CSV table of C-alpha atoms in Angstrom, one decimal:
chain,number,residue,atom,x,y,z
A,209,MET,CA,52.1,-40.9,-61.8
A,210,GLN,CA,49.4,-39.5,-63.9
A,211,SER,CA,47.0,-42.3,-62.8
A,212,ALA,CA,47.7,-41.4,-59.1
A,213,SER,CA,47.0,-37.7,-60.0
A,214,ARG,CA,43.8,-38.5,-61.7
A,215,LYS,CA,42.7,-40.6,-58.7
A,216,GLY,CA,43.5,-37.7,-56.4
A,217,VAL,CA,41.5,-35.3,-58.4
A,218,THR,CA,38.6,-37.7,-58.5
A,219,THR,CA,38.7,-38.1,-54.8
A,220,VAL,CA,38.6,-34.4,-54.2
A,221,VAL,CA,35.7,-34.0,-56.7
A,222,ASN,CA,33.8,-36.7,-55.0
A,223,SER,CA,34.4,-35.3,-51.6
A,224,MET,CA,33.2,-31.8,-52.9
A,225,VAL,CA,30.1,-33.3,-54.4
A,226,TRP,CA,29.3,-35.1,-51.2
A,227,LEU,CA,29.8,-31.9,-49.2
A,228,LEU,CA,27.6,-30.0,-51.5
A,229,PHE,CA,24.9,-32.8,-51.2
A,230,VAL,CA,25.1,-32.6,-47.4
A,231,ALA,CA,25.1,-28.8,-47.4
A,232,LEU,CA,21.9,-28.8,-49.7
A,233,GLN,CA,20.3,-31.4,-47.3
A,234,VAL,CA,21.0,-29.3,-44.2
A,235,LEU,CA,19.8,-26.2,-46.0
A,236,TRP,CA,16.5,-28.0,-47.0
A,237,ALA,CA,16.1,-29.1,-43.4
A,238,LEU,CA,16.6,-25.6,-42.2
A,239,VAL,CA,14.1,-24.2,-44.6
A,240,GLN,CA,11.5,-26.8,-43.5
A,241,VAL,CA,12.2,-25.7,-39.9
A,242,LEU,CA,11.8,-22.1,-40.7
A,243,TYR,CA,8.6,-22.8,-42.6
A,244,PHE,CA,6.9,-24.8,-39.9
A,245,SER,CA,8.2,-22.3,-37.2
A,246,ILE,CA,6.4,-19.5,-39.2
A,247,LEU,CA,3.2,-21.5,-39.2
A,248,ARG,CA,3.4,-22.2,-35.5
A,249,ALA,CA,4.0,-18.4,-34.9
A,250,ILE,CA,0.8,-17.6,-36.9
A,251,GLU,CA,-1.2,-20.2,-35.0
A,252,ARG,CA,0.1,-18.9,-31.7
A,253,ASN,CA,-1.0,-15.3,-32.7
A,254,LEU,CA,-4.4,-16.6,-33.5
A,255,THR,CA,-5.3,-18.9,-30.8
A,256,LEU,CA,-3.3,-18.0,-27.6
A,257,LYS,CA,-5.0,-15.8,-24.9
A,258,VAL,CA,-3.1,-12.8,-23.6
A,259,VAL,CA,-2.8,-12.8,-19.7
A,260,PRO,CA,-3.9,-9.4,-18.3
A,261,PRO,CA,-0.9,-7.6,-16.6
A,262,ALA,CA,-2.7,-7.6,-13.4
A,263,GLU,CA,-2.7,-11.4,-13.2
A,264,LEU,CA,1.1,-11.6,-13.6
A,265,ASP,CA,2.1,-10.9,-10.0
A,266,LEU,CA,3.3,-14.5,-9.4
A,267,PRO,CA,5.6,-14.9,-12.3
A,268,LEU,CA,7.0,-11.4,-11.8
A,269,LEU,CA,7.7,-12.1,-8.1
A,270,SER,CA,9.3,-15.5,-8.8
A,271,ALA,CA,11.5,-14.0,-11.7
A,272,ARG,CA,12.7,-11.2,-9.4
A,273,LEU,CA,13.5,-13.5,-6.5
A,274,ALA,CA,15.2,-16.2,-8.7
A,275,ASP,CA,17.4,-13.4,-10.2
A,276,LEU,CA,18.8,-12.5,-6.8
A,277,PRO,CA,21.5,-15.2,-6.5
A,278,TYR,CA,22.9,-14.0,-9.8
A,279,GLN,CA,23.1,-10.6,-8.7
A,280,VAL,CA,24.4,-10.6,-5.1
A,281,ASP,CA,27.0,-12.5,-3.2
A,282,ASN,CA,26.0,-12.9,0.5
A,283,ALA,CA,23.2,-13.4,2.9
A,284,GLU,CA,23.0,-9.7,4.0
A,285,GLU,CA,22.4,-8.5,0.4
A,286,ILE,CA,19.9,-11.3,-0.2
A,287,ALA,CA,17.9,-10.4,2.9
A,288,ARG,CA,18.1,-6.7,2.0
A,289,ALA,CA,16.7,-7.3,-1.4
A,290,VAL,CA,14.0,-9.8,-0.4
A,291,GLY,CA,12.8,-7.0,1.9
A,292,THR,CA,12.0,-4.9,-1.1
A,293,LEU,CA,9.9,-7.7,-2.6
A,294,LEU,CA,8.0,-9.4,0.3
A,295,GLN,CA,6.4,-7.8,3.4
A,296,GLU,CA,7.5,-8.8,6.8
A,297,SER,CA,10.3,-10.7,5.3
A,298,ARG,CA,13.1,-12.7,7.0
A,299,LEU,CA,15.9,-14.6,5.5
A,300,LEU,CA,16.1,-18.1,7.0
A,301,HIS,CA,19.1,-19.4,5.2
A,302,PHE,CA,21.3,-18.6,2.1
A,303,GLU,CA,23.4,-21.6,0.9
A,304,GLU,CA,26.4,-20.8,-1.3
A,305,GLN,CA,27.9,-23.4,-3.5
A,306,ALA,CA,31.0,-25.2,-2.0
A,307,LEU,CA,33.9,-25.8,-4.4
A,308,MET,CA,33.7,-29.1,-6.0
A,309,GLU,CA,30.6,-30.1,-4.1
A,310,THR,CA,27.2,-31.1,-5.8
A,311,ASN,CA,25.0,-28.6,-3.9
A,312,ALA,CA,23.1,-25.8,-5.8
A,313,VAL,CA,22.9,-22.2,-4.7
A,314,TRP,CA,19.5,-21.5,-3.0
A,315,PHE,CA,17.9,-19.4,-0.3
A,316,LEU,CA,14.9,-19.8,2.1
A,317,CYS,CA,12.9,-17.0,3.5
A,318,GLU,CA,9.6,-16.1,4.7
A,319,GLY,CA,7.2,-13.1,4.2
A,320,ARG,CA,3.9,-11.9,2.7
A,321,ARG,CA,3.3,-11.4,-1.0
A,322,SER,CA,1.0,-8.4,0.0
A,323,ALA,CA,-0.4,-6.9,3.1
A,324,SER,CA,-3.5,-9.1,2.9
A,325,ALA,CA,-1.7,-12.3,2.1
A,326,ALA,CA,-0.8,-14.9,4.7
A,327,LYS,CA,2.7,-15.5,5.6
A,328,ALA,CA,4.5,-18.1,3.5
A,329,LEU,CA,7.9,-19.7,3.0
A,330,PHE,CA,9.8,-19.2,-0.2
A,331,LEU,CA,12.5,-21.7,-1.5
A,332,VAL,CA,14.4,-20.2,-4.3
A,333,PHE,CA,17.1,-21.9,-6.4
A,334,ARG,CA,19.7,-20.3,-8.8
A,335,GLY,CA,20.5,-21.6,-12.2
A,336,THR,CA,23.7,-22.7,-13.8
A,337,MET,CA,26.7,-20.6,-13.1
A,338,SER,CA,29.6,-23.0,-12.3
A,339,PRO,CA,31.2,-26.2,-13.7
A,340,THR,CA,29.4,-28.2,-11.0
A,341,ASP,CA,26.0,-26.9,-12.3
A,342,ALA,CA,27.0,-27.7,-15.8
A,343,ILE,CA,27.9,-31.3,-14.8
A,344,ALA,CA,24.5,-31.7,-13.2
A,345,ASP,CA,22.8,-30.4,-16.5
A,346,VAL,CA,24.3,-33.0,-18.6
A,347,MET,CA,23.8,-36.2,-16.3
A,348,PHE,CA,20.5,-36.9,-18.1
A,349,ARG,CA,20.3,-40.6,-17.3
A,350,PRO,CA,17.1,-41.1,-15.2
A,351,GLU,CA,17.1,-42.2,-11.6
A,352,ALA,CA,14.2,-42.9,-9.2
A,353,GLY,CA,13.7,-40.5,-6.3
A,354,PRO,CA,12.6,-41.3,-2.7
A,355,ASN,CA,9.0,-41.8,-3.9
A,356,GLY,CA,10.0,-44.0,-6.9
A,357,VAL,CA,9.4,-41.3,-9.5
A,358,ARG,CA,12.0,-41.4,-12.2
A,359,CYS,CA,13.8,-38.0,-12.8
A,360,HIS,CA,16.8,-36.5,-14.7
A,361,GLY,CA,19.8,-38.0,-12.8
A,362,GLY,CA,21.8,-34.9,-12.5
A,363,PHE,CA,19.0,-32.8,-11.0
A,364,LEU,CA,18.0,-35.5,-8.7
A,365,ARG,CA,21.6,-36.0,-7.4
A,366,THR,CA,21.9,-32.2,-6.7
A,367,VAL,CA,18.8,-32.2,-4.4
A,368,ARG,CA,19.4,-35.8,-3.0
A,369,GLU,CA,22.9,-35.0,-1.7
A,370,ASP,CA,22.2,-31.5,-0.2
A,371,ALA,CA,22.1,-32.3,3.4
A,372,THR,CA,21.7,-28.7,4.4
A,373,LEU,CA,18.6,-28.2,2.3
A,374,HIS,CA,17.0,-31.3,3.9
A,375,ALA,CA,17.8,-30.0,7.3
A,376,LYS,CA,16.4,-26.6,6.8
A,377,LEU,CA,13.2,-27.9,5.1
A,378,LYS,CA,12.7,-30.4,8.1
A,379,MET,CA,13.3,-27.5,10.4
A,380,HIS,CA,10.9,-24.9,9.0
A,381,LEU,CA,8.3,-26.7,6.9
A,382,PRO,CA,6.3,-28.6,9.4
A,383,GLY,CA,3.3,-26.5,10.4
A,384,CYS,CA,3.8,-24.2,7.4
A,385,ASP,CA,0.6,-23.1,5.7
A,386,GLU,CA,2.0,-22.2,2.4
A,387,LEU,CA,5.2,-22.9,0.4
A,388,TYR,CA,6.5,-21.3,-2.8
A,389,ILE,CA,9.3,-22.9,-4.7
A,390,PHE,CA,10.9,-20.8,-7.4
A,391,GLY,CA,13.9,-21.4,-9.7
A,392,HIS,CA,15.4,-20.2,-13.0
A,393,SER,CA,17.1,-22.5,-15.6
A,394,LEU,CA,18.7,-25.4,-13.6
A,395,GLY,CA,17.0,-23.9,-10.5
A,396,GLY,CA,13.6,-24.4,-12.2
A,397,ALA,CA,14.5,-28.0,-12.8
A,398,LEU,CA,15.5,-28.4,-9.1
A,399,SER,CA,12.2,-26.7,-8.0
A,400,GLN,CA,10.3,-29.4,-9.6
A,401,VAL,CA,12.5,-32.2,-8.2
A,402,VAL,CA,12.3,-31.1,-4.6
A,403,ALA,CA,8.5,-31.8,-4.7
A,404,GLY,CA,8.0,-34.3,-7.4
A,405,ALA,CA,10.7,-36.7,-6.4
A,406,GLY,CA,9.5,-36.9,-2.8
A,407,PHE,CA,12.0,-34.7,-0.8
A,408,LEU,CA,9.4,-32.5,1.0
A,409,PRO,CA,9.4,-33.6,4.8
A,410,LYS,CA,6.3,-35.5,5.8
A,411,GLY,CA,5.3,-32.8,8.3
A,412,PHE,CA,4.5,-30.4,5.6
A,413,GLY,CA,0.8,-30.4,4.7
A,414,GLY,CA,0.3,-26.9,3.4
A,415,ARG,CA,-0.4,-25.3,-0.1
A,416,LEU,CA,2.4,-25.6,-2.5
A,417,THR,CA,3.2,-23.4,-5.6
A,418,ILE,CA,6.0,-24.2,-7.9
A,419,VAL,CA,7.2,-21.8,-10.6
A,420,ASN,CA,9.8,-23.0,-13.2
A,421,LEU,CA,11.4,-20.1,-15.1
A,422,GLY,CA,13.2,-21.2,-18.2
A,423,GLY,CA,14.1,-24.6,-16.8
A,424,PRO,CA,13.7,-27.9,-18.5
A,425,VAL,CA,11.1,-30.6,-17.5
A,426,VAL,CA,12.5,-33.3,-15.1
A,427,PHE,CA,10.3,-36.4,-15.2
A,428,PHE,CA,11.3,-39.5,-17.3
A,429,GLY,CA,8.0,-40.5,-18.8
A,430,THR,CA,4.7,-39.6,-17.3
A,431,PRO,CA,5.2,-39.4,-13.6
A,432,ASP,CA,2.8,-41.6,-11.4
A,433,ALA,CA,0.7,-39.0,-9.6
A,434,ALA,CA,-0.2,-41.5,-7.0
A,435,ALA,CA,3.4,-41.4,-5.7
A,436,PHE,CA,3.2,-37.7,-5.0
A,437,ASP,CA,2.5,-36.6,-1.4
A,438,GLU,CA,-0.6,-34.7,-0.9
A,439,PRO,CA,0.7,-31.1,-1.1
A,440,THR,CA,2.6,-32.1,-4.5
A,441,ALA,CA,-0.5,-33.8,-5.9
A,442,GLY,CA,-2.5,-30.6,-5.3
A,443,ALA,CA,0.3,-28.2,-6.1
A,444,ARG,CA,-0.2,-25.3,-8.6
A,445,VAL,CA,2.8,-25.7,-11.0
A,446,MET,CA,3.6,-23.0,-13.5
A,447,SER,CA,6.3,-23.2,-16.3
A,448,VAL,CA,7.3,-19.9,-17.8
A,449,VAL,CA,9.0,-19.8,-21.1
A,450,ASN,CA,10.5,-16.6,-22.6
A,451,ALA,CA,10.3,-16.2,-26.4
A,452,ASN,CA,13.0,-18.3,-28.1
A,453,ASP,CA,14.8,-19.5,-24.8
A,454,ILE,CA,16.5,-22.7,-25.8
A,455,VAL,CA,16.8,-24.3,-22.2
A,456,PRO,CA,13.1,-25.2,-21.6
A,457,ARG,CA,13.1,-26.8,-25.0
A,458,LEU,CA,16.1,-29.1,-24.5
A,459,LEU,CA,14.1,-32.0,-22.8
A,460,GLY,CA,10.8,-33.4,-23.8
A,461,CYS,CA,10.5,-31.7,-27.1
A,462,PRO,CA,10.5,-33.0,-30.7
A,463,LEU,CA,14.1,-33.4,-32.0
A,464,SER,CA,13.2,-34.0,-35.6
A,465,PHE,CA,16.0,-31.5,-36.8
A,466,SER,CA,18.6,-33.2,-34.6
A,467,ARG,CA,17.5,-36.6,-36.0
A,468,LYS,CA,17.9,-35.3,-39.6
A,469,LEU,CA,21.4,-34.0,-38.8
A,470,LEU,CA,22.3,-37.3,-37.2
A,471,SER,CA,21.1,-39.3,-40.3
A,472,LEU,CA,23.4,-37.0,-42.5
A,473,PHE,CA,26.6,-36.8,-40.4
A,474,ALA,CA,26.4,-40.1,-38.6
A,475,ALA,CA,25.4,-42.2,-41.6
A,476,SER,CA,29.0,-43.8,-41.9
A,477,ASN,CA,29.0,-44.9,-38.2
A,478,SER,CA,28.3,-48.4,-37.3
A,479,HIS,CA,24.8,-49.6,-36.7
A,480,LYS,CA,25.7,-50.0,-32.9
A,481,LYS,CA,26.9,-46.4,-32.7
A,482,GLN,CA,23.8,-45.1,-34.5
A,483,ARG,CA,21.6,-47.1,-32.2
A,484,GLU,CA,23.4,-45.5,-29.2
A,485,GLN,CA,22.8,-42.0,-30.6
A,486,GLU,CA,19.3,-42.7,-31.5
A,487,ALA,CA,18.7,-43.9,-27.8
A,488,ILE,CA,20.1,-40.6,-26.5
A,489,LEU,CA,17.6,-38.6,-28.5
A,490,ASP,CA,14.9,-41.0,-27.5
A,491,THR,CA,15.8,-40.5,-23.8
A,492,LEU,CA,15.8,-36.7,-24.2
A,493,GLU,CA,12.3,-36.7,-25.8
A,494,GLN,CA,10.7,-38.7,-23.3
A,495,TYR,CA,11.2,-36.2,-20.4
A,496,GLN,CA,7.9,-34.6,-19.2
A,497,GLY,CA,6.6,-32.0,-16.8
A,498,PHE,CA,4.1,-32.2,-13.9
A,499,PRO,CA,0.7,-33.5,-15.0
A,500,GLY,CA,-1.5,-30.6,-15.6
A,501,PHE,CA,1.1,-27.9,-15.2
A,502,GLU,CA,0.4,-24.3,-16.4
A,503,LEU,CA,2.5,-23.0,-19.3
A,504,LEU,CA,3.0,-19.2,-19.6
A,505,PHE,CA,4.7,-18.0,-22.7
A,506,MET,CA,6.3,-14.5,-22.8
A,507,HIS,CA,6.8,-12.7,-26.2
A,508,GLY,CA,6.9,-9.3,-27.5
A,509,GLY,CA,6.1,-7.7,-24.1
A,510,LYS,CA,2.9,-9.8,-23.4
A,511,ALA,CA,2.3,-13.1,-21.6
A,512,TYR,CA,0.1,-15.8,-23.1
A,513,GLU,CA,-1.7,-18.7,-21.5
A,514,VAL,CA,-0.9,-21.9,-23.5
A,515,PRO,CA,-3.4,-24.6,-23.0
A,516,PRO,CA,-2.2,-28.3,-23.2
A,517,LYS,CA,-3.6,-28.9,-26.8
A,518,HIS,CA,-1.6,-25.9,-28.1
A,519,ARG,CA,1.8,-26.5,-26.2
A,520,HIS,CA,3.4,-27.9,-29.4
A,521,LEU,CA,3.3,-24.3,-30.6
A,522,VAL,CA,5.7,-23.3,-27.9
A,523,LEU,CA,7.6,-26.3,-26.8
A,524,HIS,CA,9.4,-27.3,-29.8
A,525,LEU,CA,13.3,-27.2,-30.0
A,526,ALA,CA,13.0,-25.6,-33.5
A,527,GLU,CA,11.6,-22.4,-31.8
A,528,ALA,CA,15.1,-22.0,-30.2
A,529,LEU,CA,16.9,-21.9,-33.6
A,530,HIS,CA,17.1,-18.1,-33.1
A,531,PRO,CA,19.8,-15.6,-32.6
A,532,ARG,CA,18.1,-14.6,-29.3
A,533,CYS,CA,18.0,-18.2,-27.9
A,534,ILE,CA,20.5,-17.5,-25.3
A,535,ALA,CA,19.6,-13.8,-24.7
A,536,ASP,CA,16.0,-14.7,-24.0
A,537,HIS,CA,17.3,-17.3,-21.4
A,538,LEU,CA,19.0,-14.5,-19.5
A,539,THR,CA,16.1,-11.8,-19.4
A,540,TYR,CA,13.2,-13.3,-17.4
A,541,VAL,CA,13.0,-10.4,-15.1
A,542,ALA,CA,12.9,-7.8,-18.0
A,543,ALA,CA,10.3,-10.0,-19.9
A,544,ALA,CA,8.0,-10.3,-16.9
A,545,GLU,CA,8.2,-6.7,-16.0
A,546,ALA,CA,7.3,-5.7,-19.6
A,547,ALA,CA,4.4,-8.2,-19.6
A,548,ALA,CA,3.1,-7.0,-16.3
A,549,GLY,CA,3.6,-3.3,-17.0
A,550,ALA,CA,5.9,-3.0,-14.0
A,551,GLU,CA,8.9,-0.6,-13.4
A,552,HIS,CA,12.3,-1.9,-13.7
A,553,TRP,CA,13.5,-3.4,-10.4
A,554,ALA,CA,17.0,-4.1,-9.2
A,555,PRO,CA,18.4,-5.6,-5.9
């Protein structure tokens, strides 16, 4: 009996020692994350250029338009709100999300950004708000689009299977001189897939601008620019990241901290299981954005231009290990208004 008792005590002590060891390892990993995050913040402050408020009209407009489907419930309210943001506006279609279907929520409208601007079309996608959206988010296995470019499978499926979207684009885009595609979160990912995977109708040959607000990148590996149609190849593509927002850092960013946790907590798994888990992380890290896309970083009431050589200072998952990682994902309108020095707007 005493022998069994001693064995039990020994087992408990060994377990406590192991847990203490793991806790210290995790703490040390967090200290390293914090240390390098501080270094990146210092380098950002020293190197990134502040974008003047007068040059932020595009991200401001895109943030406000992309916020509409979260705030209002029907086409009439969408049309009324769009009329406060665009001149000579007209709502062409508002697509709600059918229960248990794969389509996203989006609207298509036309209007002028200013009195002197040409009339353009605006395709705007809402982000995640339903179980259907969440399913699309997690289906990250890559698939090829119509043009052969490999994309995140869940995002690709959402666009590919939306027959109404294709019908409306085919109806309104041929002959259009300018198209803007905006989206927040999941919507930002869809805005990239529509053009990058080859879903724009062949009759469209105008200027194309894509603004991704807090959405992840969508291409698995470097996309073949030769596969893009002419408008997409010449498109202006902007990705906007608000402070510590976690979502735009989930794909295509270094996952060193995740790998450290995996090595600690999955060490007892079989080699096959460990390889499978490593393969998942490898897949997530391989996602990329459009070649040459612009990166705009909003922080502390200012917007910063982030050149390609400095993007590691912003696009790092460790930057999302922050109490505001979710709050920053939900406040793009407020962040854009603060950076642009604009008054608060509400639909």
